[in-house]
Amino acid sequence: MAKNENAQNFEELCAAYVLGALTREEKESFEMLLTQASDEQKQFYNDMEVIAAEMALLYPELTPSPSVKQQLIDMAWASVNSSNGANVHYLSRFRYAVAASVAFMLVSIGLLFQTQNLNDDLSDQLALIDLQQNRIEILETEVERKEELLTILEARDVDLILMDGLEVNPSGYGKVVWDKDNGQALLQVANIPSVPTAKEYQLWFVVNNQPISAGVFAVKNPAQDNFFKISEFQQGGTGAFAITLEPEGGSPQPTGDMYLLGSM
Amino acid sequence: MLFFILSTIGKFLTQNNSRDRDLIRRIASKEPEALSMLYDHYNRLLFGLLKSILKKKEEAEDILQEVFTTIWEKADQFDAERGTAYTWIVSLTRNKAIDRLRSKVYKEQKKQSTSLNDDDVFHPLYSEENNPLENTILSDRAKRVYNALQNLSEKQRSVIQVAYFDGLSQSEISDEYDIPLGTVKTRMRDGMIKLRELLAQEMV
């Protein structure tokens, strides 16, 4: 009786196995059972397997995409050609998707770092360009100023007034190149100290003991600040030039120490 | 006598069995040309099988490629004494299809699976629209199987059909159609044994 039950149980499992109707656990159990099966049971299993395979003929035939075969044959040739003899495994879409995701993540991280580095480099380069641009503007301004000064020197008729240092700053000296026709002058100073905070030098034209302001200028770097242009200086006659230290913006009348003085 | 006849069905009906065995032997020797030829012989049949079970073309093509990759890698494990190459290849294909069908990805789809009266379900044997006898020219082998299935009782045929063509397990059939599990097992066993007898008669 028990033998019949076992046989029936084997046949039930076998029929379900070949039809694909067992769960994973049941399938594994049957495969274990099959290893211990009698010859008769093994024959029964073979018959069931043949019948199940024959049933596949009832499926309608369909044509897969040509790429399936192409990938398969490529895989086979790659396997044959691999020099170390290692197997070349087909990546299913799922595995491929996982591998591609990991690769994509790694590439993304790499690109992120690379982008960050490029951004940093770009910022540095932009800062450098700004710095260079400022420097160019300064130099252009300087060239423009020098050209204006040269224009004064190129005038046909100019007066040259030499100025000497006074008691406050005896080593100082200076010159005024005055283009009366065009109402402008070039002032050159040397060896005078840089101006204190809120102070500026003021150039005076003294005629008939009356000081007339010719403009203010600041010497912040005595080694560089040597030349100044005096504009709109429409004066006539003969007199003297003097330079005093005044509050920033200049004074109506001289109030501070006199640094340079020279007569025409 | 009966067992002998049935065990030789595959060999007898598979006219190209010796050809397949030779191809498998060459594949085991790593000849890509042999793999290409075997693919040409079986790709349409197997793809139809996979498409019917998995429904999605991409999934079916994916498994088709896995099947032939497995054949390439494990051709040396094919035992010609145990059965035909055809049986080996079809079993391999169905096993892979069912494994994929029961993977997590397919769980939800499976829940929504089929009813025997559901018009959307593709039943190659029983749908009027897809009746392979009416729409395609079946081989003699397929006709024999079809006739044998037609001679099963409706109850036996139904459980075999749902298991084979829809990929449902015995437990799922029991739940889905409200049939006791024991009854499902019995109908399946009895139906397959009956099928064996019918096919043996066809051979006599």
Tab-separated table of C-alpha atoms in Angstrom:
chain	number	residue	atom	x	y	z
A	1	MET	CA	0.000	0.000	0.000
A	2	ALA	CA	2.784	2.335	1.055
A	3	LYS	CA	4.696	1.300	-2.047
A	4	ASN	CA	1.750	2.300	-4.208
A	5	GLU	CA	1.484	5.635	-2.451
A	6	ASN	CA	5.181	6.295	-2.990
A	7	ALA	CA	4.881	5.376	-6.640
A	8	GLN	CA	1.867	7.630	-7.059
A	9	ASN	CA	3.647	10.438	-5.249
A	10	PHE	CA	6.651	10.027	-7.540
A	11	GLU	CA	4.425	10.095	-10.607
A	12	GLU	CA	2.562	13.188	-9.430
A	13	LEU	CA	5.805	15.012	-8.787
A	14	CYS	CA	7.248	13.770	-12.079
A	15	ALA	CA	4.273	14.921	-14.140
A	16	ALA	CA	4.314	18.325	-12.469
A	17	TYR	CA	8.104	18.558	-12.835
A	18	VAL	CA	8.131	18.085	-16.598
A	19	LEU	CA	5.222	20.528	-16.966
A	20	GLY	CA	7.125	23.122	-14.899
A	21	ALA	CA	4.395	23.145	-12.249
A	22	LEU	CA	6.563	22.602	-9.163
A	23	THR	CA	7.837	25.356	-6.912
A	24	ARG	CA	11.602	25.739	-6.565
A	25	GLU	CA	11.614	23.711	-3.324
A	26	GLU	CA	9.438	20.955	-4.762
A	27	LYS	CA	11.616	20.866	-7.840
A	28	GLU	CA	14.768	20.380	-5.777
A	29	SER	CA	13.072	17.655	-3.746
A	30	PHE	CA	12.065	15.785	-6.875
A	31	GLU	CA	15.558	16.032	-8.332
A	32	MET	CA	16.849	14.428	-5.138
A	33	LEU	CA	14.195	11.766	-5.417
A	34	LEU	CA	15.174	11.123	-9.017
A	35	THR	CA	18.732	10.235	-8.053
A	36	GLN	CA	17.350	7.369	-5.967
A	37	ALA	CA	14.619	6.343	-8.423
A	38	SER	CA	14.196	2.817	-9.717
A	39	ASP	CA	14.829	2.031	-13.371
A	40	GLU	CA	11.085	1.886	-13.906
A	41	GLN	CA	10.666	5.336	-12.353
A	42	LYS	CA	13.532	6.704	-14.424
A	43	GLN	CA	11.877	5.368	-17.542
A	44	PHE	CA	8.607	6.971	-16.472
A	45	TYR	CA	10.445	10.260	-16.025
A	46	ASN	CA	12.051	9.998	-19.464
A	47	ASP	CA	8.661	9.329	-21.058
A	48	MET	CA	7.109	12.314	-19.294
A	49	GLU	CA	9.981	14.529	-20.379
A	50	VAL	CA	9.574	13.444	-23.997
A	51	ILE	CA	5.834	14.137	-23.913
A	52	ALA	CA	6.356	17.578	-22.398
A	53	ALA	CA	8.962	18.380	-25.060
A	54	GLU	CA	6.610	17.217	-27.797
A	55	MET	CA	3.931	19.584	-26.488
A	56	ALA	CA	6.296	22.448	-27.319
A	57	LEU	CA	5.497	21.802	-30.966
A	58	LEU	CA	2.073	23.294	-30.341
A	59	TYR	CA	3.511	26.725	-29.704
A	60	PRO	CA	3.302	28.975	-32.749
A	61	GLU	CA	6.698	29.534	-34.325
A	62	LEU	CA	7.915	33.129	-34.140
A	63	THR	CA	11.021	34.848	-35.468
A	64	PRO	CA	13.268	36.658	-32.973
A	65	SER	CA	15.265	39.785	-33.839
A	66	PRO	CA	18.400	39.122	-35.937
A	67	SER	CA	20.484	40.799	-33.238
A	68	VAL	CA	19.895	37.814	-30.917
A	69	LYS	CA	21.829	35.479	-33.198
A	70	GLN	CA	24.467	38.082	-33.936
A	71	GLN	CA	25.197	38.632	-30.238
A	72	LEU	CA	25.222	34.903	-29.626
A	73	ILE	CA	27.713	34.179	-32.402
A	74	ASP	CA	29.846	37.145	-31.358
A	75	MET	CA	29.923	35.712	-27.852
A	76	ALA	CA	30.913	32.276	-29.191
A	77	TRP	CA	33.755	33.661	-31.333
A	78	ALA	CA	34.951	35.859	-28.479
A	79	SER	CA	35.036	32.773	-26.299
A	80	VAL	CA	37.048	30.854	-28.894
A	81	ASN	CA	39.405	33.737	-29.539
A	82	SER	CA	40.060	34.630	-25.927
A	83	SER	CA	43.737	33.933	-25.507
A	84	ASN	CA	43.522	32.756	-21.910
A	85	GLY	CA	40.746	30.336	-22.643
A	86	ALA	CA	38.421	31.993	-20.146
A	87	ASN	CA	34.717	31.619	-20.743
A	88	VAL	CA	32.976	34.654	-22.135
A	89	HIS	CA	29.590	34.850	-20.494
A	90	TYR	CA	26.507	36.307	-21.974
A	91	LEU	CA	25.199	39.271	-20.003
A	92	SER	CA	21.452	39.100	-19.691
A	93	ARG	CA	19.539	42.350	-19.907
A	94	PHE	CA	19.143	42.339	-16.145
A	95	ARG	CA	22.817	41.708	-15.473
A	96	TYR	CA	23.708	44.149	-18.189
A	97	ALA	CA	21.411	46.731	-16.629
A	98	VAL	CA	23.025	46.249	-13.206
A	99	ALA	CA	26.523	46.394	-14.675
A	100	ALA	CA	25.595	49.429	-16.728
A	101	SER	CA	24.106	51.137	-13.663
A	102	VAL	CA	27.269	50.583	-11.640
A	103	ALA	CA	29.412	51.757	-14.535
A	104	PHE	CA	27.170	54.756	-15.027
A	105	MET	CA	27.413	55.629	-11.337
A	106	LEU	CA	31.221	55.367	-11.380
A	107	VAL	CA	31.452	57.415	-14.552
A	108	SER	CA	29.072	59.984	-13.070
A	109	ILE	CA	31.165	60.303	-9.915
A	110	GLY	CA	34.282	60.635	-12.038
A	111	LEU	CA	32.653	63.254	-14.217
A	112	LEU	CA	31.426	65.077	-11.115
A	113	PHE	CA	34.963	65.326	-9.764
A	114	GLN	CA	36.296	66.253	-13.160
A	115	THR	CA	33.617	68.905	-13.562
A	116	GLN	CA	34.414	70.261	-10.104
A	117	ASN	CA	38.094	70.442	-10.987
A	118	LEU	CA	37.304	72.109	-14.293
A	119	ASN	CA	35.086	74.606	-12.483
A	120	ASP	CA	37.884	75.385	-10.045
A	121	ASP	CA	40.333	75.786	-12.917
A	122	LEU	CA	37.856	77.953	-14.754
A	123	SER	CA	37.360	80.180	-11.697
A	124	ASP	CA	41.123	80.557	-11.313
A	125	GLN	CA	41.492	81.396	-14.971
A	126	LEU	CA	38.659	83.932	-14.830
A	127	ALA	CA	40.224	85.592	-11.768
A	128	LEU	CA	43.542	85.742	-13.602
A	129	ILE	CA	41.849	87.243	-16.650
A	130	ASP	CA	40.194	89.877	-14.421
A	131	LEU	CA	43.558	90.681	-12.877
A	132	GLN	CA	45.213	90.953	-16.256
A	133	GLN	CA	42.333	93.045	-17.564
A	134	ASN	CA	42.737	95.487	-14.669
A	135	ARG	CA	46.441	95.630	-15.281
A	136	ILE	CA	45.869	96.337	-18.975
A	137	GLU	CA	43.424	99.118	-18.124
A	138	ILE	CA	45.934	100.670	-15.730
A	139	LEU	CA	48.674	100.467	-18.328
A	140	GLU	CA	46.414	101.900	-21.014
A	141	THR	CA	45.538	104.783	-18.717
A	142	GLU	CA	49.201	105.313	-17.995
A	143	VAL	CA	50.074	105.270	-21.708
A	144	GLU	CA	47.262	107.707	-22.423
A	145	ARG	CA	48.516	110.024	-19.692
A	146	LYS	CA	52.063	109.803	-20.962
A	147	GLU	CA	50.867	110.629	-24.475
A	148	GLU	CA	49.109	113.699	-23.156
A	149	LEU	CA	52.297	114.787	-21.411
A	150	LEU	CA	54.287	114.224	-24.577
A	151	THR	CA	51.778	116.392	-26.439
A	152	ILE	CA	52.677	119.261	-24.111
A	153	LEU	CA	56.375	118.712	-24.740
A	154	GLU	CA	55.773	118.667	-28.486
A	155	ALA	CA	54.247	122.167	-28.413
A	156	ARG	CA	56.262	124.725	-30.432
A	157	ASP	CA	56.459	127.387	-27.725
A	158	VAL	CA	56.756	126.384	-24.059
A	159	ASP	CA	58.230	127.980	-20.920
A	160	LEU	CA	60.421	125.909	-18.627
A	161	ILE	CA	60.402	126.787	-14.935
A	162	LEU	CA	62.803	124.973	-12.624
A	163	MET	CA	61.847	124.564	-8.972
A	164	ASP	CA	64.121	123.819	-6.048
A	165	GLY	CA	63.479	122.271	-2.691
A	166	LEU	CA	62.997	124.525	0.304
A	167	GLU	CA	63.747	124.214	3.972
A	168	VAL	CA	61.098	121.570	4.611
A	169	ASN	CA	62.508	119.298	1.888
A	170	PRO	CA	65.805	120.657	0.537
A	171	SER	CA	66.607	117.672	-1.723
A	172	GLY	CA	63.418	118.045	-3.698
A	173	TYR	CA	63.209	119.579	-7.122
A	174	GLY	CA	60.819	119.971	-10.014
A	175	LYS	CA	59.997	121.465	-13.399
A	176	VAL	CA	57.012	123.083	-15.052
A	177	VAL	CA	56.761	122.930	-18.838
A	178	TRP	CA	54.067	125.472	-19.631
A	179	ASP	CA	52.272	125.587	-22.963
A	180	LYS	CA	50.611	128.953	-22.643
A	181	ASP	CA	48.998	128.811	-26.061
A	182	ASN	CA	46.957	125.754	-25.172
A	183	GLY	CA	46.515	126.573	-21.473
A	184	GLN	CA	48.165	123.426	-20.141
A	185	ALA	CA	51.376	122.483	-18.365
A	186	LEU	CA	53.495	119.460	-17.470
A	187	LEU	CA	54.664	119.226	-13.906
A	188	GLN	CA	57.558	116.995	-12.951
A	189	VAL	CA	58.583	116.542	-9.307
A	190	ALA	CA	61.305	114.490	-7.659
A	191	ASN	CA	62.459	113.725	-4.133
A	192	ILE	CA	59.352	115.007	-2.425
A	193	PRO	CA	57.713	112.820	0.242
A	194	SER	CA	54.439	110.979	-0.248
A	195	VAL	CA	51.433	112.919	1.003
A	196	PRO	CA	50.001	112.179	4.471
A	197	THR	CA	46.389	111.074	4.851
A	198	ALA	CA	43.825	113.707	3.795
A	199	LYS	CA	46.536	115.911	2.327
A	200	GLU	CA	47.502	116.825	-1.261
A	201	TYR	CA	50.141	118.969	-2.870
A	202	GLN	CA	48.895	122.144	-4.526
A	203	LEU	CA	50.681	123.997	-7.345
A	204	TRP	CA	50.489	127.742	-7.268
A	205	PHE	CA	51.282	130.325	-9.947
A	206	VAL	CA	52.370	133.492	-8.139
A	207	VAL	CA	52.036	136.666	-10.089
A	208	ASN	CA	52.280	140.143	-8.476
A	209	ASN	CA	52.525	138.379	-5.089
A	210	GLN	CA	49.087	136.854	-5.662
A	211	PRO	CA	48.960	133.013	-5.600
A	212	ILE	CA	46.684	131.466	-8.192
A	213	SER	CA	45.914	127.769	-7.806
A	214	ALA	CA	47.020	125.664	-10.762
A	215	GLY	CA	45.643	122.375	-9.422
A	216	VAL	CA	46.244	119.686	-6.841
A	217	PHE	CA	48.104	116.374	-7.073
A	218	ALA	CA	49.033	113.573	-4.751
A	219	VAL	CA	52.340	111.775	-4.557
A	220	LYS	CA	51.606	108.370	-3.094
A	221	ASN	CA	54.645	106.577	-4.460
A	222	PRO	CA	57.547	108.997	-4.847
A	223	ALA	CA	59.423	106.544	-7.091
A	224	GLN	CA	56.619	106.487	-9.638
A	225	ASP	CA	54.436	109.565	-9.205
A	226	ASN	CA	56.682	112.085	-10.984
A	227	PHE	CA	54.682	113.616	-13.822
A	228	PHE	CA	51.363	115.448	-13.698
A	229	LYS	CA	49.326	117.300	-16.255
A	230	ILE	CA	47.940	120.764	-15.431
A	231	SER	CA	44.837	121.454	-17.537
A	232	GLU	CA	42.826	124.584	-18.243
A	233	PHE	CA	45.555	126.823	-16.915
A	234	GLN	CA	44.784	130.003	-18.812
A	235	GLN	CA	47.097	132.570	-17.273
A	236	GLY	CA	49.386	135.188	-18.680
A	237	GLY	CA	52.324	137.239	-17.477
A	238	THR	CA	55.508	136.324	-15.650
A	239	GLY	CA	55.680	134.979	-12.165
A	240	ALA	CA	56.826	132.054	-10.046
A	241	PHE	CA	55.589	128.521	-9.340
A	242	ALA	CA	55.375	127.078	-5.853
A	243	ILE	CA	54.183	123.825	-4.355
A	244	THR	CA	52.632	123.628	-0.867
A	245	LEU	CA	51.082	120.832	1.184
A	246	GLU	CA	47.342	121.480	1.621
A	247	PRO	CA	44.210	119.718	2.836
A	248	GLU	CA	42.788	117.210	0.320
A	249	GLY	CA	41.056	119.050	-2.530
A	250	GLY	CA	43.209	122.167	-2.193
A	251	SER	CA	42.837	125.539	-0.508
A	252	PRO	CA	41.906	128.970	-1.869
A	253	GLN	CA	45.107	130.338	-0.417
A	254	PRO	CA	48.354	128.604	0.558
A	255	THR	CA	48.193	127.394	4.185
A	256	GLY	CA	50.781	124.641	4.518
A	257	ASP	CA	54.527	124.249	4.214
A	258	MET	CA	56.121	125.186	0.882
A	259	TYR	CA	58.126	122.319	-0.659
A	260	LEU	CA	59.290	123.664	-4.040
A	261	LEU	CA	59.694	127.130	-5.529
A	262	GLY	CA	60.958	128.407	-8.915
A	263	SER	CA	60.738	131.645	-10.907
A	264	MET	CA	60.304	132.158	-14.652
B	1	MET	CA	6.406	-2.594	-24.483
B	2	LEU	CA	4.494	0.551	-23.746
B	3	PHE	CA	7.466	2.156	-22.014
B	4	PHE	CA	9.756	1.099	-24.811
B	5	ILE	CA	7.520	2.721	-27.403
B	6	LEU	CA	7.217	5.933	-25.456
B	7	SER	CA	10.877	6.187	-24.675
B	8	THR	CA	11.557	6.031	-28.380
B	9	ILE	CA	8.934	8.572	-29.407
B	10	GLY	CA	11.432	11.401	-29.393
B	11	LYS	CA	14.034	9.441	-31.268
B	12	PHE	CA	11.558	8.109	-33.788
B	13	LEU	CA	9.807	11.395	-34.395
B	14	THR	CA	12.871	13.531	-34.364
B	15	GLN	CA	14.058	12.950	-37.863
B	16	ASN	CA	17.043	15.147	-37.376
B	17	ASN	CA	18.173	13.727	-34.079
B	18	SER	CA	21.472	12.455	-35.403
B	19	ARG	CA	22.066	15.833	-36.978
B	20	ASP	CA	21.381	17.553	-33.638
B	21	ARG	CA	23.653	15.195	-31.758
B	22	ASP	CA	26.447	15.891	-34.198
B	23	LEU	CA	25.919	19.635	-33.802
B	24	ILE	CA	25.954	19.375	-30.016
B	25	ARG	CA	29.178	17.370	-30.206
B	26	ARG	CA	30.742	20.064	-32.369
B	27	ILE	CA	29.473	22.780	-30.054
B	28	ALA	CA	31.133	20.955	-27.167
B	29	SER	CA	34.320	21.215	-29.252
B	30	LYS	CA	33.707	24.964	-29.387
B	31	GLU	CA	32.752	25.372	-33.035
B	32	PRO	CA	30.701	28.596	-33.391
B	33	GLU	CA	29.453	27.451	-36.819
B	34	ALA	CA	27.722	24.490	-35.195
B	35	LEU	CA	26.056	26.796	-32.673
B	36	SER	CA	24.900	28.974	-35.543
B	37	MET	CA	23.369	25.972	-37.330
B	38	LEU	CA	21.623	24.686	-34.210
B	39	TYR	CA	20.246	28.175	-33.627
B	40	ASP	CA	18.905	28.274	-37.178
B	41	HIS	CA	17.091	24.977	-36.635
B	42	TYR	CA	15.428	25.834	-33.344
B	43	ASN	CA	15.238	29.603	-32.833
B	44	ARG	CA	11.689	30.014	-34.179
B	45	LEU	CA	10.240	27.137	-32.208
B	46	LEU	CA	11.947	28.195	-28.965
B	47	PHE	CA	11.185	31.865	-29.423
B	48	GLY	CA	7.498	31.031	-29.975
B	49	LEU	CA	7.563	28.977	-26.780
B	50	LEU	CA	9.279	31.739	-24.800
B	51	LYS	CA	7.046	34.474	-26.155
B	52	SER	CA	3.959	32.470	-25.243
B	53	ILE	CA	5.125	31.963	-21.658
B	54	LEU	CA	6.771	35.319	-20.990
B	55	LYS	CA	4.550	37.478	-23.215
B	56	LYS	CA	7.207	40.183	-23.637
B	57	LYS	CA	9.374	40.042	-26.748
B	58	GLU	CA	12.441	41.496	-25.021
B	59	GLU	CA	12.284	38.986	-22.198
B	60	ALA	CA	11.759	36.131	-24.643
B	61	GLU	CA	14.783	37.193	-26.699
B	62	ASP	CA	16.818	37.574	-23.546
B	63	ILE	CA	16.051	34.027	-22.421
B	64	LEU	CA	16.553	32.686	-25.952
B	65	GLN	CA	20.064	34.059	-25.857
B	66	GLU	CA	20.622	32.601	-22.394
B	67	VAL	CA	19.464	29.183	-23.603
B	68	PHE	CA	21.945	29.073	-26.482
B	69	THR	CA	24.690	30.479	-24.297
B	70	THR	CA	24.035	27.636	-21.855
B	71	ILE	CA	24.135	25.147	-24.735
B	72	TRP	CA	27.477	26.641	-25.789
B	73	GLU	CA	28.892	26.337	-22.303
B	74	LYS	CA	27.357	23.002	-21.272
B	75	ALA	CA	27.106	21.029	-24.494
B	76	ASP	CA	29.518	18.475	-23.052
B	77	GLN	CA	26.939	17.678	-20.353
B	78	PHE	CA	24.371	16.510	-22.893
B	79	ASP	CA	23.794	12.762	-22.485
B	80	ALA	CA	22.615	11.273	-25.771
B	81	GLU	CA	21.717	8.015	-24.000
B	82	ARG	CA	19.125	9.769	-21.831
B	83	GLY	CA	17.139	11.410	-24.585
B	84	THR	CA	17.160	13.450	-27.732
B	85	ALA	CA	18.879	16.779	-28.197
B	86	TYR	CA	15.475	18.224	-28.968
B	87	THR	CA	14.097	17.143	-25.575
B	88	TRP	CA	17.172	18.490	-23.824
B	89	ILE	CA	16.934	21.865	-25.562
B	90	VAL	CA	13.190	22.275	-25.052
B	91	SER	CA	13.435	21.279	-21.360
B	92	LEU	CA	16.271	23.722	-20.866
B	93	THR	CA	14.276	26.477	-22.537
B	94	ARG	CA	11.073	25.855	-20.580
B	95	ASN	CA	12.973	25.678	-17.279
B	96	LYS	CA	14.621	29.015	-17.931
B	97	ALA	CA	11.338	30.581	-19.022
B	98	ILE	CA	9.557	29.378	-15.903
B	99	ASP	CA	12.416	30.517	-13.643
B	100	ARG	CA	12.131	33.977	-15.181
B	101	LEU	CA	8.350	33.886	-14.968
B	102	ARG	CA	8.529	33.168	-11.249
B	103	SER	CA	11.199	35.735	-10.517
B	104	LYS	CA	10.238	38.789	-8.485
B	105	VAL	CA	9.811	40.868	-11.583
B	106	TYR	CA	6.983	38.673	-12.710
B	107	LYS	CA	5.217	38.257	-9.378
B	108	GLU	CA	2.749	41.032	-9.969
B	109	GLN	CA	2.029	39.938	-13.499
B	110	LYS	CA	1.466	36.447	-12.259
B	111	LYS	CA	-1.140	37.638	-9.765
B	112	GLN	CA	-3.037	39.158	-12.604
B	113	SER	CA	-2.629	36.012	-14.597
B	114	THR	CA	-5.124	34.226	-16.397
B	115	SER	CA	-8.404	32.668	-16.224
B	116	LEU	CA	-9.404	29.852	-18.490
B	117	ASN	CA	-12.247	32.032	-19.686
B	118	ASP	CA	-10.145	35.129	-20.110
B	119	ASP	CA	-10.160	36.213	-23.735
B	120	ASP	CA	-6.844	38.059	-23.369
B	121	VAL	CA	-4.954	34.939	-22.497
B	122	PHE	CA	-3.152	33.130	-25.220
B	123	HIS	CA	-3.853	29.420	-25.193
B	124	PRO	CA	-2.340	27.987	-28.314
B	125	LEU	CA	-4.331	24.795	-28.062
B	126	TYR	CA	-7.762	26.059	-27.313
B	127	SER	CA	-8.235	29.587	-28.503
B	128	GLU	CA	-10.336	29.644	-31.605
B	129	GLU	CA	-8.372	32.551	-32.995
B	130	ASN	CA	-5.046	30.935	-32.342
B	131	ASN	CA	-5.879	27.360	-33.013
B	132	PRO	CA	-2.658	26.101	-34.528
B	133	LEU	CA	-4.510	23.440	-36.486
B	134	GLU	CA	-6.547	26.070	-38.244
B	135	ASN	CA	-3.916	28.694	-38.741
B	136	THR	CA	-0.674	26.878	-39.193
B	137	ILE	CA	0.489	23.756	-40.832
B	138	LEU	CA	1.547	21.497	-38.012
B	139	SER	CA	3.955	18.676	-38.386
B	140	ASP	CA	2.779	15.149	-37.927
B	141	ARG	CA	4.351	15.196	-34.518
B	142	ALA	CA	2.397	18.229	-33.433
B	143	LYS	CA	-0.814	16.727	-34.796
B	144	ARG	CA	-0.304	13.584	-32.765
B	145	VAL	CA	0.195	15.590	-29.591
B	146	TYR	CA	-2.762	17.774	-30.367
B	147	ASN	CA	-5.023	14.808	-30.998
B	148	ALA	CA	-3.869	13.120	-27.822
B	149	LEU	CA	-4.599	16.249	-25.780
B	150	GLN	CA	-8.026	16.486	-27.313
B	151	ASN	CA	-8.778	13.017	-26.033
B	152	LEU	CA	-8.081	13.916	-22.399
B	153	SER	CA	-10.957	14.814	-20.130
B	154	GLU	CA	-11.644	18.548	-19.917
B	155	LYS	CA	-10.490	18.631	-16.283
B	156	GLN	CA	-7.209	16.878	-17.023
B	157	ARG	CA	-6.573	18.942	-20.105
B	158	SER	CA	-7.211	22.206	-18.279
B	159	VAL	CA	-4.645	21.707	-15.528
B	160	ILE	CA	-2.021	20.500	-17.995
B	161	GLN	CA	-2.740	23.397	-20.288
B	162	VAL	CA	-2.531	26.054	-17.586
B	163	ALA	CA	0.646	24.573	-16.166
B	164	TYR	CA	2.364	24.096	-19.498
B	165	PHE	CA	1.286	27.096	-21.491
B	166	ASP	CA	0.815	29.691	-18.734
B	167	GLY	CA	3.565	28.488	-16.410
B	168	LEU	CA	1.421	28.195	-13.284
B	169	SER	CA	2.541	25.924	-10.466
B	170	GLN	CA	0.237	23.340	-8.923
B	171	SER	CA	-0.324	25.581	-5.884
B	172	GLU	CA	-1.135	28.533	-8.100
B	173	ILE	CA	-3.601	26.507	-10.132
B	174	SER	CA	-5.236	25.383	-6.892
B	175	ASP	CA	-5.551	28.968	-5.644
B	176	GLU	CA	-6.463	30.483	-8.968
B	177	TYR	CA	-9.194	28.037	-9.909
B	178	ASP	CA	-10.266	27.010	-6.428
B	179	ILE	CA	-9.421	23.366	-6.929
B	180	PRO	CA	-7.994	21.338	-4.012
B	181	LEU	CA	-4.246	20.890	-4.394
B	182	GLY	CA	-4.522	17.126	-4.196
B	183	THR	CA	-7.034	17.156	-7.040
B	184	VAL	CA	-4.732	19.286	-9.165
B	185	LYS	CA	-1.910	16.808	-8.609
B	186	THR	CA	-4.070	13.831	-9.417
B	187	ARG	CA	-5.536	15.365	-12.558
B	188	MET	CA	-2.096	16.361	-13.745
B	189	ARG	CA	-0.622	12.900	-13.147
B	190	ASP	CA	-3.566	11.056	-14.615
B	191	GLY	CA	-3.661	13.385	-17.595
B	192	MET	CA	0.016	12.867	-18.383
B	193	ILE	CA	-0.273	9.093	-18.008
B	194	LYS	CA	-3.288	9.135	-20.310
B	195	LEU	CA	-1.347	11.246	-22.764
B	196	ARG	CA	1.431	8.681	-22.731
B	197	GLU	CA	-1.030	5.920	-23.513
B	198	LEU	CA	-2.661	7.891	-26.311
B	199	LEU	CA	0.665	8.755	-27.900
B	200	ALA	CA	1.774	5.136	-27.643
B	201	GLN	CA	-1.399	4.077	-29.458
B	202	GLU	CA	-0.663	6.578	-32.184
B	203	MET	CA	2.698	4.896	-32.658
B	204	VAL	CA	1.368	1.403	-32.968
